[in-house]
mmCIF file of C-alpha atoms in Angstrom:
data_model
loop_
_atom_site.group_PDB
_atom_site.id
_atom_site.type_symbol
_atom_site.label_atom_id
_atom_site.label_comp_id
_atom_site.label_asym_id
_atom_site.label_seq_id
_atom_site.Cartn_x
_atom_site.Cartn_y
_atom_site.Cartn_z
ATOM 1 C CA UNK A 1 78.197 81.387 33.046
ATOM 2 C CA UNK A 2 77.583 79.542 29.943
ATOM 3 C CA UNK A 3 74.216 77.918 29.536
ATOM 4 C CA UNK A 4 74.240 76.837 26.297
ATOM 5 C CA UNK A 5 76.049 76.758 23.167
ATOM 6 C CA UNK A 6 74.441 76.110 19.437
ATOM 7 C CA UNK A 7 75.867 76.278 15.848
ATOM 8 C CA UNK A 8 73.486 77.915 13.229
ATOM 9 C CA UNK A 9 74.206 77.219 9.666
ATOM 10 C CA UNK A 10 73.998 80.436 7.444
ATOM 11 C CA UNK A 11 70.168 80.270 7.027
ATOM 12 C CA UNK A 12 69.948 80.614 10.915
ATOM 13 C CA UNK A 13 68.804 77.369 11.359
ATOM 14 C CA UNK A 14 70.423 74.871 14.191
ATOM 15 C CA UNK A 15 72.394 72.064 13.728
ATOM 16 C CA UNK A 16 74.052 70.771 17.072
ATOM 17 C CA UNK A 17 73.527 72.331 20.458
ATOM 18 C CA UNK A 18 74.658 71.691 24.156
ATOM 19 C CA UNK A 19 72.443 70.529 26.658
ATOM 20 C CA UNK A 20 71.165 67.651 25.097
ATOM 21 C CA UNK A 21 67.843 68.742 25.742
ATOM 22 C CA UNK A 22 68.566 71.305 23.027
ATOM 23 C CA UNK A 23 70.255 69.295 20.701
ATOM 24 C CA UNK A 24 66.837 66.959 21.532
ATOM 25 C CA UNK A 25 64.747 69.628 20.264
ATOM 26 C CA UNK A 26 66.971 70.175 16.845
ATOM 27 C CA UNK A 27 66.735 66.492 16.263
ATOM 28 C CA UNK A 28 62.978 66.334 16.932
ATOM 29 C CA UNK A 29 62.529 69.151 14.224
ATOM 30 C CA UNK A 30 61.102 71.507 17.429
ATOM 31 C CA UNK A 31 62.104 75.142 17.584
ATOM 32 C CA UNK A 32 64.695 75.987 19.824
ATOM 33 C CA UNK A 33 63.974 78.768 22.905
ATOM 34 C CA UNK A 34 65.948 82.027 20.905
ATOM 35 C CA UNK A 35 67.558 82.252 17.587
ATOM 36 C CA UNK A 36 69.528 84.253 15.561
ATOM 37 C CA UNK A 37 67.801 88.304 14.948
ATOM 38 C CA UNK A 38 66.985 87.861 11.248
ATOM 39 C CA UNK A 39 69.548 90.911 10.127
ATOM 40 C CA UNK A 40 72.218 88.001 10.427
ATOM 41 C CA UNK A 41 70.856 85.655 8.161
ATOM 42 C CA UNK A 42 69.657 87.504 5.821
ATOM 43 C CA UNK A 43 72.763 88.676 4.845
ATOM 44 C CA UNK A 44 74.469 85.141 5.234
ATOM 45 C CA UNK A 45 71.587 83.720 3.374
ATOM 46 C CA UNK A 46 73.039 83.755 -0.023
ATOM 47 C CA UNK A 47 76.123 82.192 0.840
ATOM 48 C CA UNK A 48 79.507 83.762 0.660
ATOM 49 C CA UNK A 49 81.907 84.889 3.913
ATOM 50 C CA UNK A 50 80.162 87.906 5.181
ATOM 51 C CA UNK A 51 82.545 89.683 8.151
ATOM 52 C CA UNK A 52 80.800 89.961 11.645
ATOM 53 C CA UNK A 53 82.448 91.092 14.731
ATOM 54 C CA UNK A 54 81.960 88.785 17.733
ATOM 55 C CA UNK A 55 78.690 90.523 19.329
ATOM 56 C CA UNK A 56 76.894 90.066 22.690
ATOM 57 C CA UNK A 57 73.442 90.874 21.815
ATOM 58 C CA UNK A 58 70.030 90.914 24.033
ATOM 59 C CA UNK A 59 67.505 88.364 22.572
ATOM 60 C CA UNK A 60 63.876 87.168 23.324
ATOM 61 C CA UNK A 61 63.505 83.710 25.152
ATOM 62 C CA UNK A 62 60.945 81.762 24.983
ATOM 63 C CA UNK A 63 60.953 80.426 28.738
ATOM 64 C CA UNK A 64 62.822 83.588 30.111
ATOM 65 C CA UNK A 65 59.975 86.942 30.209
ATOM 66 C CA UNK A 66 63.435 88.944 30.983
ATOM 67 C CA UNK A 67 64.835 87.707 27.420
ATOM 68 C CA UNK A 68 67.973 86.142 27.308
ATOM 69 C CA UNK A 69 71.877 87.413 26.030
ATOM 70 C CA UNK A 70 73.868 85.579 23.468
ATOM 71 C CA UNK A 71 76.910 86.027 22.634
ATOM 72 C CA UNK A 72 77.371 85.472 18.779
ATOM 73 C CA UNK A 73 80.843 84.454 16.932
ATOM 74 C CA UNK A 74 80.247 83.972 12.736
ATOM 75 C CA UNK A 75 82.153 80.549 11.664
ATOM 76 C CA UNK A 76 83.955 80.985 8.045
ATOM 77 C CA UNK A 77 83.942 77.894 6.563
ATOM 78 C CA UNK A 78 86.161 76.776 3.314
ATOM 79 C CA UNK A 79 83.059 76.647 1.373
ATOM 80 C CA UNK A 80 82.512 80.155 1.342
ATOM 81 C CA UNK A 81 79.965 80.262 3.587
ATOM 82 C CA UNK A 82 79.338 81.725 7.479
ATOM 83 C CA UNK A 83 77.575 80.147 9.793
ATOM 84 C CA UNK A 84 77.073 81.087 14.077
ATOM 85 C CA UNK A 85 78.427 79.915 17.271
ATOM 86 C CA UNK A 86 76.109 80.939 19.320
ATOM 87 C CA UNK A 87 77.015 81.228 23.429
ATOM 88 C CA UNK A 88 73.915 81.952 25.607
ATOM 89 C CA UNK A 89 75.385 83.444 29.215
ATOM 90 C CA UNK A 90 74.438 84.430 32.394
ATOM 91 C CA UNK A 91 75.927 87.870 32.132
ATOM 92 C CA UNK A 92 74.934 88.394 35.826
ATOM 93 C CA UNK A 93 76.726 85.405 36.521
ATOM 94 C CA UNK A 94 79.867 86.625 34.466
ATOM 95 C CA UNK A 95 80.083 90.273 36.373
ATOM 96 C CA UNK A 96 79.935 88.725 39.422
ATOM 97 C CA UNK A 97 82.879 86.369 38.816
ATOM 98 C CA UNK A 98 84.821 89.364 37.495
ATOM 99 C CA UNK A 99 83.842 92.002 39.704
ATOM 100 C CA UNK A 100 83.830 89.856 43.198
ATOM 101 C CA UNK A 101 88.179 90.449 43.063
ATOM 102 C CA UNK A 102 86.800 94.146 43.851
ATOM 103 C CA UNK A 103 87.501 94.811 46.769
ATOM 104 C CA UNK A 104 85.178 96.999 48.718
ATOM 105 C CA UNK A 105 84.782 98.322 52.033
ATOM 106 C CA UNK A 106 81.341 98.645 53.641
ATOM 107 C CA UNK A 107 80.111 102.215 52.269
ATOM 108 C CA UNK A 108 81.232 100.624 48.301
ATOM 109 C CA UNK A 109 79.483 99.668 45.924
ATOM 110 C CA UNK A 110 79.285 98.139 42.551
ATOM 111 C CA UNK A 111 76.865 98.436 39.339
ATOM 112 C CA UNK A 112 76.885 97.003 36.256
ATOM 113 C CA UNK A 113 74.047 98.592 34.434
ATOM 114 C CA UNK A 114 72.537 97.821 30.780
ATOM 115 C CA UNK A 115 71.729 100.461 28.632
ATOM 116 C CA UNK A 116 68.392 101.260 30.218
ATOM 117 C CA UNK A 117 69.681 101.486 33.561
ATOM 118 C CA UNK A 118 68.732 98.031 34.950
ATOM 119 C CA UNK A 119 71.086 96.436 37.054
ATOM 120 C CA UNK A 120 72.570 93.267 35.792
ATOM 121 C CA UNK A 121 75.301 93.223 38.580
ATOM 122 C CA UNK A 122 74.896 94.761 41.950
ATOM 123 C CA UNK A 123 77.945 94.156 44.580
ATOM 124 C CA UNK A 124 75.339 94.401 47.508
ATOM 125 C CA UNK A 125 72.021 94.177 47.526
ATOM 126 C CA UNK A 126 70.958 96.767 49.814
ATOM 127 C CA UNK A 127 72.284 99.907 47.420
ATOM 128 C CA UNK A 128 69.963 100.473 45.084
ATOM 129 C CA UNK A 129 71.018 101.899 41.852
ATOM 130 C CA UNK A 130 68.002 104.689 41.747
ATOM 131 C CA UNK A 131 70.400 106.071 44.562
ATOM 132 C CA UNK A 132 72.481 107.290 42.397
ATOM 133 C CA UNK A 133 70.241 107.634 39.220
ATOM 134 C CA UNK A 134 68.017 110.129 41.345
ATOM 135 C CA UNK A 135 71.136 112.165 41.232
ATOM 136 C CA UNK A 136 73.300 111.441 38.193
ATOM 137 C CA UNK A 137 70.928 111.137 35.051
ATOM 138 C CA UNK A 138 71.318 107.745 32.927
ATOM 139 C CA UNK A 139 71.208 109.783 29.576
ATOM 140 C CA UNK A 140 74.395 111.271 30.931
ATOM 141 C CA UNK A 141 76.303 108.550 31.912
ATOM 142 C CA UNK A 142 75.640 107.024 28.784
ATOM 143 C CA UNK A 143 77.170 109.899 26.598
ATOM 144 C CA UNK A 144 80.469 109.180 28.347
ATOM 145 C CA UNK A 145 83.191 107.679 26.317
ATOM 146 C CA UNK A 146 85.316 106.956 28.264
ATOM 147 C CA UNK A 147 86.253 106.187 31.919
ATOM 148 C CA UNK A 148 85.452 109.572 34.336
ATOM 149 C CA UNK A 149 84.721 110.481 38.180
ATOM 150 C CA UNK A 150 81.726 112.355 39.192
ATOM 151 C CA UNK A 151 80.573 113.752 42.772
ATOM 152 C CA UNK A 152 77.241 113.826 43.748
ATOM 153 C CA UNK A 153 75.332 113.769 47.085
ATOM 154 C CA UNK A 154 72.539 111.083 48.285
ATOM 155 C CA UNK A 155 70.916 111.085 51.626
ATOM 156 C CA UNK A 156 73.297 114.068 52.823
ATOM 157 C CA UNK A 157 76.207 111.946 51.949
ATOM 158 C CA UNK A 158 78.880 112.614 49.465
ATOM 159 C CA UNK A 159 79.694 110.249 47.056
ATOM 160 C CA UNK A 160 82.200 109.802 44.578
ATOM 161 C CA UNK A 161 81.210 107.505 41.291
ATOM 162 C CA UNK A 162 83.815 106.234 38.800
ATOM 163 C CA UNK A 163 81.578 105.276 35.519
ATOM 164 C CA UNK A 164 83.405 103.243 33.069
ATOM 165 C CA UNK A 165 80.857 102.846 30.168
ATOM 166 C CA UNK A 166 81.663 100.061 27.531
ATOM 167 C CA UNK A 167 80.317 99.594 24.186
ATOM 168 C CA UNK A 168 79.436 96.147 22.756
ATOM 169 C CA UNK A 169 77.766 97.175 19.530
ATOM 170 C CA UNK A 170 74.375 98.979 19.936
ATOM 171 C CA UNK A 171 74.108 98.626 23.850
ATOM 172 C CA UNK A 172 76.143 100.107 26.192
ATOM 173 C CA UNK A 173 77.179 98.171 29.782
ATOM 174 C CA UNK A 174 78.169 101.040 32.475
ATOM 175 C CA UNK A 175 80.577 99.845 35.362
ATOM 176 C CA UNK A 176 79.781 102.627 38.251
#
């Protein structure tokens, strides 16, 4: 779930990472595959304890076309200063550990969708989410707040969906 960790100092620049082959790169003076966005450091740039929430964010990757997600923790030191601890994870890998407990029956399924309406978790593969999308409009499952149950029919089926939409700063992950 966890691919790699690295700690940033406040000018967004890394000082240790895990794999070695990243912490290889920081020693050899190379740039490493993703970094911090810029907003960060620029206000951590002058020094001082500047108060972040914990955010999962959606960053570019160098060796990934799809881009990568990091999950971002700010590190208040004694000096004064913040600095990152920076968690890049598999967040397909982390729905499907949660969400495999679910259990479903053979006509269930299970979406985690980004804010765009890609899938980054599907319970079975041969559901597709445009299923349901063709039906239920991603605008409006995005303006939910809050857990709700919608009908809807697909292929002269009815269908019931349950979308539980959760907000992790600027992006919002829909559980359907």
């Amino acid at each position: 779930i966890v691919q790699s960790v690295v700690r940033f100092d406040l000018n967004g620049e890394p000082e240790v990472a895990y794999p070695d082959d990243l912490n290889d790169l920081i020693a050899s003076g190379e740039r490493l595959p993703f970094g911090l966005p810029s907003y960060m450091t620029t206000l951590t740039r002058d020094g001082g304890i500047v108060p972040f929430d914990i955010r999962l964010l959606s960053a570019s990757h160098r060796d990934k076309p799809e881009g990568t997600n990091l999950l971002v923790a700010p590190v208040l030191l004694r000096s004064g200063k913040t600095e990152f601890l920076v968690y890049e994870v598999n967040l397909t890998a982390l729905f499907a550990d949660v969400m495999d407990r679910v259990l479903l029956d053979g006509s269930d399924q299970l979406w985690v969708l980004d804010s765009l309406g890609n899938p980054v978790y599907a319970a079975e593969d041969n559901v597709q989410v445009q299923s349901l999308l063709a039906h239920v409009p991603l605008s409006s499952l995005t303006s939910y707040t809050s857990a709700i149950v919608r009908e809807y029919q697909t292929e002269g089926d009815e269908r019931l969906a349950l979308v539980a939409p959760t907000r992790m700063q600027s992006d919002v992950y829909l559980s359907i």
